[in-house]
mmCIF file of C-alpha atoms in Angstrom:
data_model
loop_
_atom_site.group_PDB
_atom_site.id
_atom_site.type_symbol
_atom_site.label_atom_id
_atom_site.label_comp_id
_atom_site.label_asym_id
_atom_site.label_seq_id
_atom_site.Cartn_x
_atom_site.Cartn_y
_atom_site.Cartn_z
ATOM 1 C CA MET A 1 16.610 -19.805 -21.529
ATOM 2 C CA LYS A 2 14.532 -21.698 -19.013
ATOM 3 C CA ASN A 3 13.062 -20.255 -15.825
ATOM 4 C CA GLU A 4 12.769 -16.686 -17.046
ATOM 5 C CA ILE A 5 12.549 -14.294 -14.124
ATOM 6 C CA ASN A 6 9.741 -11.720 -13.851
ATOM 7 C CA VAL A 7 11.046 -8.494 -12.089
ATOM 8 C CA THR A 8 8.564 -5.993 -13.691
ATOM 9 C CA SER A 9 6.850 -5.136 -10.445
ATOM 10 C CA LEU A 10 10.086 -4.732 -8.622
ATOM 11 C CA VAL A 11 11.372 -2.326 -11.294
ATOM 12 C CA SER A 12 8.084 -0.455 -11.402
ATOM 13 C CA LEU A 13 8.001 0.106 -7.671
ATOM 14 C CA LEU A 14 11.629 1.160 -7.418
ATOM 15 C CA ALA A 15 11.124 3.447 -10.346
ATOM 16 C CA ALA A 16 8.236 5.187 -8.642
ATOM 17 C CA GLN A 17 9.738 5.381 -5.170
ATOM 18 C CA ASP A 18 13.502 5.862 -5.801
ATOM 19 C CA SER A 19 14.349 6.402 -9.409
ATOM 20 C CA SER A 20 17.952 7.322 -8.707
ATOM 21 C CA ALA A 21 18.551 3.907 -6.977
ATOM 22 C CA LEU A 22 17.159 2.198 -10.151
ATOM 23 C CA LYS A 23 19.324 4.414 -12.321
ATOM 24 C CA ASN A 24 22.407 3.393 -10.316
ATOM 25 C CA LEU A 25 21.477 -0.315 -10.882
ATOM 26 C CA GLN A 26 21.101 0.223 -14.641
ATOM 27 C CA ASN A 27 24.497 1.860 -14.656
ATOM 28 C CA ARG A 28 26.152 -1.023 -12.744
ATOM 29 C CA TYR A 29 24.457 -3.654 -14.896
ATOM 30 C CA PRO A 30 24.061 -2.107 -18.380
ATOM 31 C CA THR A 31 23.480 -5.392 -20.086
ATOM 32 C CA VAL A 32 20.536 -6.372 -18.008
ATOM 33 C CA LYS A 33 17.508 -5.088 -20.032
ATOM 34 C CA ALA A 34 14.996 -6.218 -17.514
ATOM 35 C CA LEU A 35 16.001 -3.253 -15.276
ATOM 36 C CA GLN A 36 14.374 -0.942 -17.778
ATOM 37 C CA PRO A 37 10.851 0.125 -16.424
ATOM 38 C CA GLY A 38 7.867 -0.447 -18.687
ATOM 39 C CA LEU A 39 9.609 -2.789 -21.043
ATOM 40 C CA LYS A 40 8.118 -6.049 -19.590
ATOM 41 C CA VAL A 41 11.414 -7.763 -20.393
ATOM 42 C CA LEU A 42 11.872 -11.013 -18.453
ATOM 43 C CA GLY A 43 15.385 -11.745 -16.959
ATOM 44 C CA THR A 44 17.443 -14.844 -17.331
ATOM 45 C CA GLU A 45 19.519 -17.003 -15.009
ATOM 46 C CA LYS A 46 22.924 -15.543 -16.111
ATOM 47 C CA ASP A 47 25.075 -14.691 -13.182
ATOM 48 C CA VAL A 48 25.122 -11.028 -13.957
ATOM 49 C CA SER A 49 21.347 -10.999 -14.040
ATOM 50 C CA LEU A 50 20.980 -12.747 -10.747
ATOM 51 C CA ASP A 51 23.416 -10.349 -9.176
ATOM 52 C CA ALA A 52 21.431 -7.454 -10.563
ATOM 53 C CA PHE A 53 18.163 -8.868 -9.403
ATOM 54 C CA HIS A 54 19.538 -9.533 -5.961
ATOM 55 C CA ASP A 55 20.547 -5.903 -5.721
ATOM 56 C CA LEU A 56 17.134 -4.933 -7.130
ATOM 57 C CA VAL A 57 15.373 -6.963 -4.511
ATOM 58 C CA ALA A 58 17.414 -5.289 -1.718
ATOM 59 C CA GLU A 59 16.743 -1.804 -3.012
ATOM 60 C CA THR A 60 13.002 -2.459 -3.639
ATOM 61 C CA LEU A 61 12.453 -4.050 -0.233
ATOM 62 C CA ARG A 62 14.013 -1.027 1.434
ATOM 63 C CA VAL A 63 11.728 1.429 -0.258
ATOM 64 C CA SER A 64 8.742 -0.915 0.214
ATOM 65 C CA HIS A 65 9.223 -0.877 3.956
ATOM 66 C CA THR A 66 9.355 2.829 4.003
ATOM 67 C CA ARG A 67 6.287 3.082 1.857
ATOM 68 C CA MET A 68 4.248 0.569 3.877
ATOM 69 C CA VAL A 69 5.112 2.513 7.029
ATOM 70 C CA GLU A 70 3.940 5.737 5.334
ATOM 71 C CA ILE A 71 0.704 4.159 4.128
ATOM 72 C CA GLY A 72 0.096 2.546 7.548
ATOM 73 C CA ARG A 73 0.308 5.963 9.094
ATOM 74 C CA HIS A 74 -2.045 7.428 6.438
ATOM 75 C CA LEU A 75 -4.628 4.716 7.070
ATOM 76 C CA ASP A 76 -4.380 5.035 10.825
ATOM 77 C CA LYS A 77 -5.158 8.794 10.474
ATOM 78 C CA ARG A 78 -8.180 8.106 8.221
ATOM 79 C CA LEU A 79 -9.464 5.419 10.619
ATOM 80 C CA ARG A 80 -9.272 7.952 13.524
ATOM 81 C CA TRP A 81 -11.112 10.500 11.560
ATOM 82 C CA ALA A 82 -13.798 8.053 10.557
ATOM 83 C CA ARG A 83 -14.300 6.919 14.114
ATOM 84 C CA ARG A 84 -14.668 10.492 15.343
ATOM 85 C CA ILE A 85 -17.153 11.341 12.740
ATOM 86 C CA ARG A 86 -19.088 8.213 13.266
ATOM 87 C CA LEU A 87 -19.141 8.896 17.024
ATOM 88 C CA GLY A 88 -20.300 12.384 16.417
ATOM 89 C CA GLY A 89 -23.096 11.079 14.182
ATOM 90 C CA SER A 90 -24.065 8.605 16.812
ATOM 91 C CA LEU A 91 -24.346 11.331 19.472
ATOM 92 C CA VAL A 92 -26.365 13.545 17.163
ATOM 93 C CA GLY A 93 -28.624 10.649 16.243
ATOM 94 C CA GLY A 94 -29.027 9.706 19.906
ATOM 95 C CA LEU A 95 -30.089 13.333 20.604
ATOM 96 C CA ALA A 96 -32.898 13.026 18.002
ATOM 97 C CA SER A 97 -33.991 9.687 19.038
ATOM 98 C CA ALA A 98 -34.313 10.583 22.708
ATOM 99 C CA GLY A 99 -36.665 13.427 21.740
ATOM 100 C CA LEU A 100 -34.680 16.021 23.657
ATOM 101 C CA VAL A 101 -35.202 18.573 20.992
ATOM 102 C CA GLY A 102 -38.969 18.145 21.176
ATOM 103 C CA ALA A 103 -38.838 18.354 24.922
ATOM 104 C CA VAL A 104 -37.140 21.781 24.795
ATOM 105 C CA LEU A 105 -39.257 23.224 22.098
ATOM 106 C CA LEU A 106 -42.944 23.961 22.758
ATOM 107 C CA GLU A 107 -43.929 24.335 19.169
ATOM 108 C CA GLN A 108 -44.517 20.827 17.854
ATOM 109 C CA ARG A 109 -44.005 21.880 14.170
ATOM 110 C CA ILE A 110 -40.604 23.416 15.003
ATOM 111 C CA ALA A 111 -39.754 20.464 16.917
ATOM 112 C CA THR A 112 -40.501 18.162 14.045
ATOM 113 C CA ILE A 113 -38.410 20.297 11.620
ATOM 114 C CA ILE A 114 -35.458 20.420 14.059
ATOM 115 C CA THR A 115 -35.643 16.720 14.657
ATOM 116 C CA ALA A 116 -35.691 16.024 10.906
ATOM 117 C CA ILE A 117 -32.641 18.275 10.467
ATOM 118 C CA VAL A 118 -30.736 16.556 13.350
ATOM 119 C CA SER A 119 -31.545 13.161 11.824
ATOM 120 C CA PHE A 120 -30.310 14.305 8.389
ATOM 121 C CA VAL A 121 -27.082 15.617 9.978
ATOM 122 C CA SER A 122 -26.644 12.285 11.763
ATOM 123 C CA SER A 123 -27.061 10.310 8.512
ATOM 124 C CA SER A 124 -24.701 12.667 6.712
ATOM 125 C CA PHE A 125 -22.052 11.944 9.411
ATOM 126 C CA ALA A 126 -22.429 8.290 8.758
ATOM 127 C CA VAL A 127 -22.076 8.723 4.922
ATOM 128 C CA VAL A 128 -18.900 10.888 5.388
ATOM 129 C CA ALA A 129 -17.431 8.292 7.866
ATOM 130 C CA ASP A 130 -18.191 5.509 5.433
ATOM 131 C CA PHE A 131 -16.570 7.408 2.582
ATOM 132 C CA ILE A 132 -13.415 8.041 4.614
ATOM 133 C CA GLU A 133 -13.262 4.406 5.662
ATOM 134 C CA ASN A 134 -13.754 2.985 2.143
ATOM 135 C CA GLY A 135 -12.074 5.710 0.181
ATOM 136 C CA ALA A 136 -12.753 6.832 -3.317
ATOM 137 C CA THR A 137 -12.281 3.348 -4.694
ATOM 138 C CA SER A 138 -15.144 2.067 -2.577
ATOM 139 C CA ASN A 139 -13.113 -0.720 -1.280
ATOM 140 C CA PRO A 140 -15.650 -3.076 0.259
ATOM 141 C CA ALA A 141 -13.142 -4.463 2.799
ATOM 142 C CA GLY A 142 -12.602 -1.020 4.288
ATOM 143 C CA LEU A 143 -9.628 0.619 5.821
ATOM 144 C CA ALA A 144 -9.201 -1.833 8.664
ATOM 145 C CA ALA A 145 -8.653 -4.726 6.271
ATOM 146 C CA MET A 146 -6.280 -2.540 4.149
ATOM 147 C CA ARG A 147 -4.398 -1.512 7.269
ATOM 148 C CA LEU A 148 -3.992 -5.234 8.118
ATOM 149 C CA ARG A 149 -2.699 -5.995 4.615
ATOM 150 C CA ALA A 150 -0.131 -3.122 5.057
ATOM 151 C CA ALA A 151 1.024 -4.594 8.338
ATOM 152 C CA THR A 152 1.290 -7.993 6.751
ATOM 153 C CA ALA A 153 3.287 -6.671 3.850
ATOM 154 C CA ILE A 154 5.791 -5.101 6.378
ATOM 155 C CA SER A 155 6.227 -8.588 8.011
ATOM 156 C CA GLN A 156 6.732 -10.069 4.631
ATOM 157 C CA ILE A 157 9.268 -7.508 3.617
ATOM 158 C CA ALA A 158 11.293 -8.237 6.736
ATOM 159 C CA THR A 159 11.174 -11.985 6.108
ATOM 160 C CA LEU A 160 12.235 -11.689 2.422
ATOM 161 C CA ASP A 161 14.961 -9.264 3.244
ATOM 162 C CA GLY A 162 16.434 -11.699 5.809
ATOM 163 C CA GLU A 163 16.160 -14.553 3.363
ATOM 164 C CA ALA A 164 17.835 -12.578 0.616
ATOM 165 C CA LYS A 165 20.776 -11.561 2.903
ATOM 166 C CA LEU A 166 21.192 -15.148 4.021
ATOM 167 C CA LEU A 167 21.262 -16.538 0.448
ATOM 168 C CA SER A 168 23.839 -13.919 -0.421
ATOM 169 C CA ALA A 169 26.040 -14.743 2.498
ATOM 170 C CA LEU A 170 25.839 -18.437 1.702
ATOM 171 C CA ASN A 171 26.514 -17.824 -2.051
ATOM 172 C CA ALA A 172 23.285 -19.785 -2.720
ATOM 173 C CA SER A 173 22.589 -21.418 -6.139
ATOM 174 C CA SER A 174 20.271 -19.838 -8.695
ATOM 175 C CA ASP A 175 17.656 -22.549 -7.824
ATOM 176 C CA GLU A 176 17.532 -21.120 -4.301
ATOM 177 C CA ARG A 177 17.809 -17.400 -5.231
ATOM 178 C CA ILE A 178 15.175 -17.257 -8.010
ATOM 179 C CA PRO A 179 12.116 -18.209 -5.749
ATOM 180 C CA VAL A 180 13.005 -15.337 -3.478
ATOM 181 C CA ILE A 181 13.303 -12.965 -6.301
ATOM 182 C CA GLN A 182 9.873 -14.033 -7.624
ATOM 183 C CA ARG A 183 8.276 -13.743 -4.206
ATOM 184 C CA ALA A 184 9.745 -10.256 -3.890
ATOM 185 C CA ASN A 185 8.247 -9.355 -7.225
ATOM 186 C CA ALA A 186 4.847 -10.626 -6.163
ATOM 187 C CA LEU A 187 5.151 -8.589 -2.899
ATOM 188 C CA ALA A 188 6.066 -5.507 -4.895
ATOM 189 C CA ALA A 189 2.929 -5.916 -6.944
ATOM 190 C CA ASP A 190 0.921 -6.194 -3.773
ATOM 191 C CA VAL A 191 2.540 -3.018 -2.409
ATOM 192 C CA ARG A 192 1.536 -1.188 -5.490
ATOM 193 C CA GLN A 193 -2.079 -2.433 -5.145
ATOM 194 C CA ILE A 194 -2.169 -1.251 -1.622
ATOM 195 C CA GLU A 195 -0.926 2.137 -2.758
ATOM 196 C CA PHE A 196 -3.651 2.292 -5.271
ATOM 197 C CA GLU A 197 -6.465 1.305 -2.877
ATOM 198 C CA ALA A 198 -5.127 3.857 -0.345
ATOM 199 C CA GLY A 199 -5.162 6.481 -2.976
ATOM 200 C CA LEU A 200 -1.403 7.031 -2.779
ATOM 201 C CA LEU A 201 -0.127 5.361 -5.917
ATOM 202 C CA ALA A 202 3.050 7.179 -7.094
ATOM 203 C CA ALA A 203 3.809 7.460 -10.813
ATOM 204 C CA ALA A 204 7.205 6.217 -12.002
ATOM 205 C CA GLN A 205 9.542 9.095 -12.732
#
């Protein structure tokens, strides 16, 4: 059958985020093997498959939007913490650089030790802030870039959802429906990647 349809990322994401919704789809379309997670089975252009994939897209876009909003909030929180810690480190570092510690303490040796400790604390703040921004995966782009990707994904989800609903209302042909299904599958893969990089990847149930 020509133009086999890859929906593995859609199935994987829905299985992880709303397994009951996927189970309902499997019950409604028992002959569509591509709805089984982990099988890597490609779908075909049969009418029943396209109907199943249309519903799969709708359900997965729904959970994708919710997930991206959750991840956006998580990233915003981490960014705020990183900025606060970095600000604290800058203030402590400025204290040491200005020599205020040495001005208060008469004993030069003690002043040197305290200044070294303050400098170490300042550097530690910077390391902690960098870890919070980049995460355990050491993402070189940082949280700000990941937050932008999440916002872009939300916009793409809304666009695809609108296109899918319009095509359904117009009873569009398979040639028009398949590209939207494939774009939704690619977007689902990107959502899973963002989940992984944010440290929030959920396992399929």
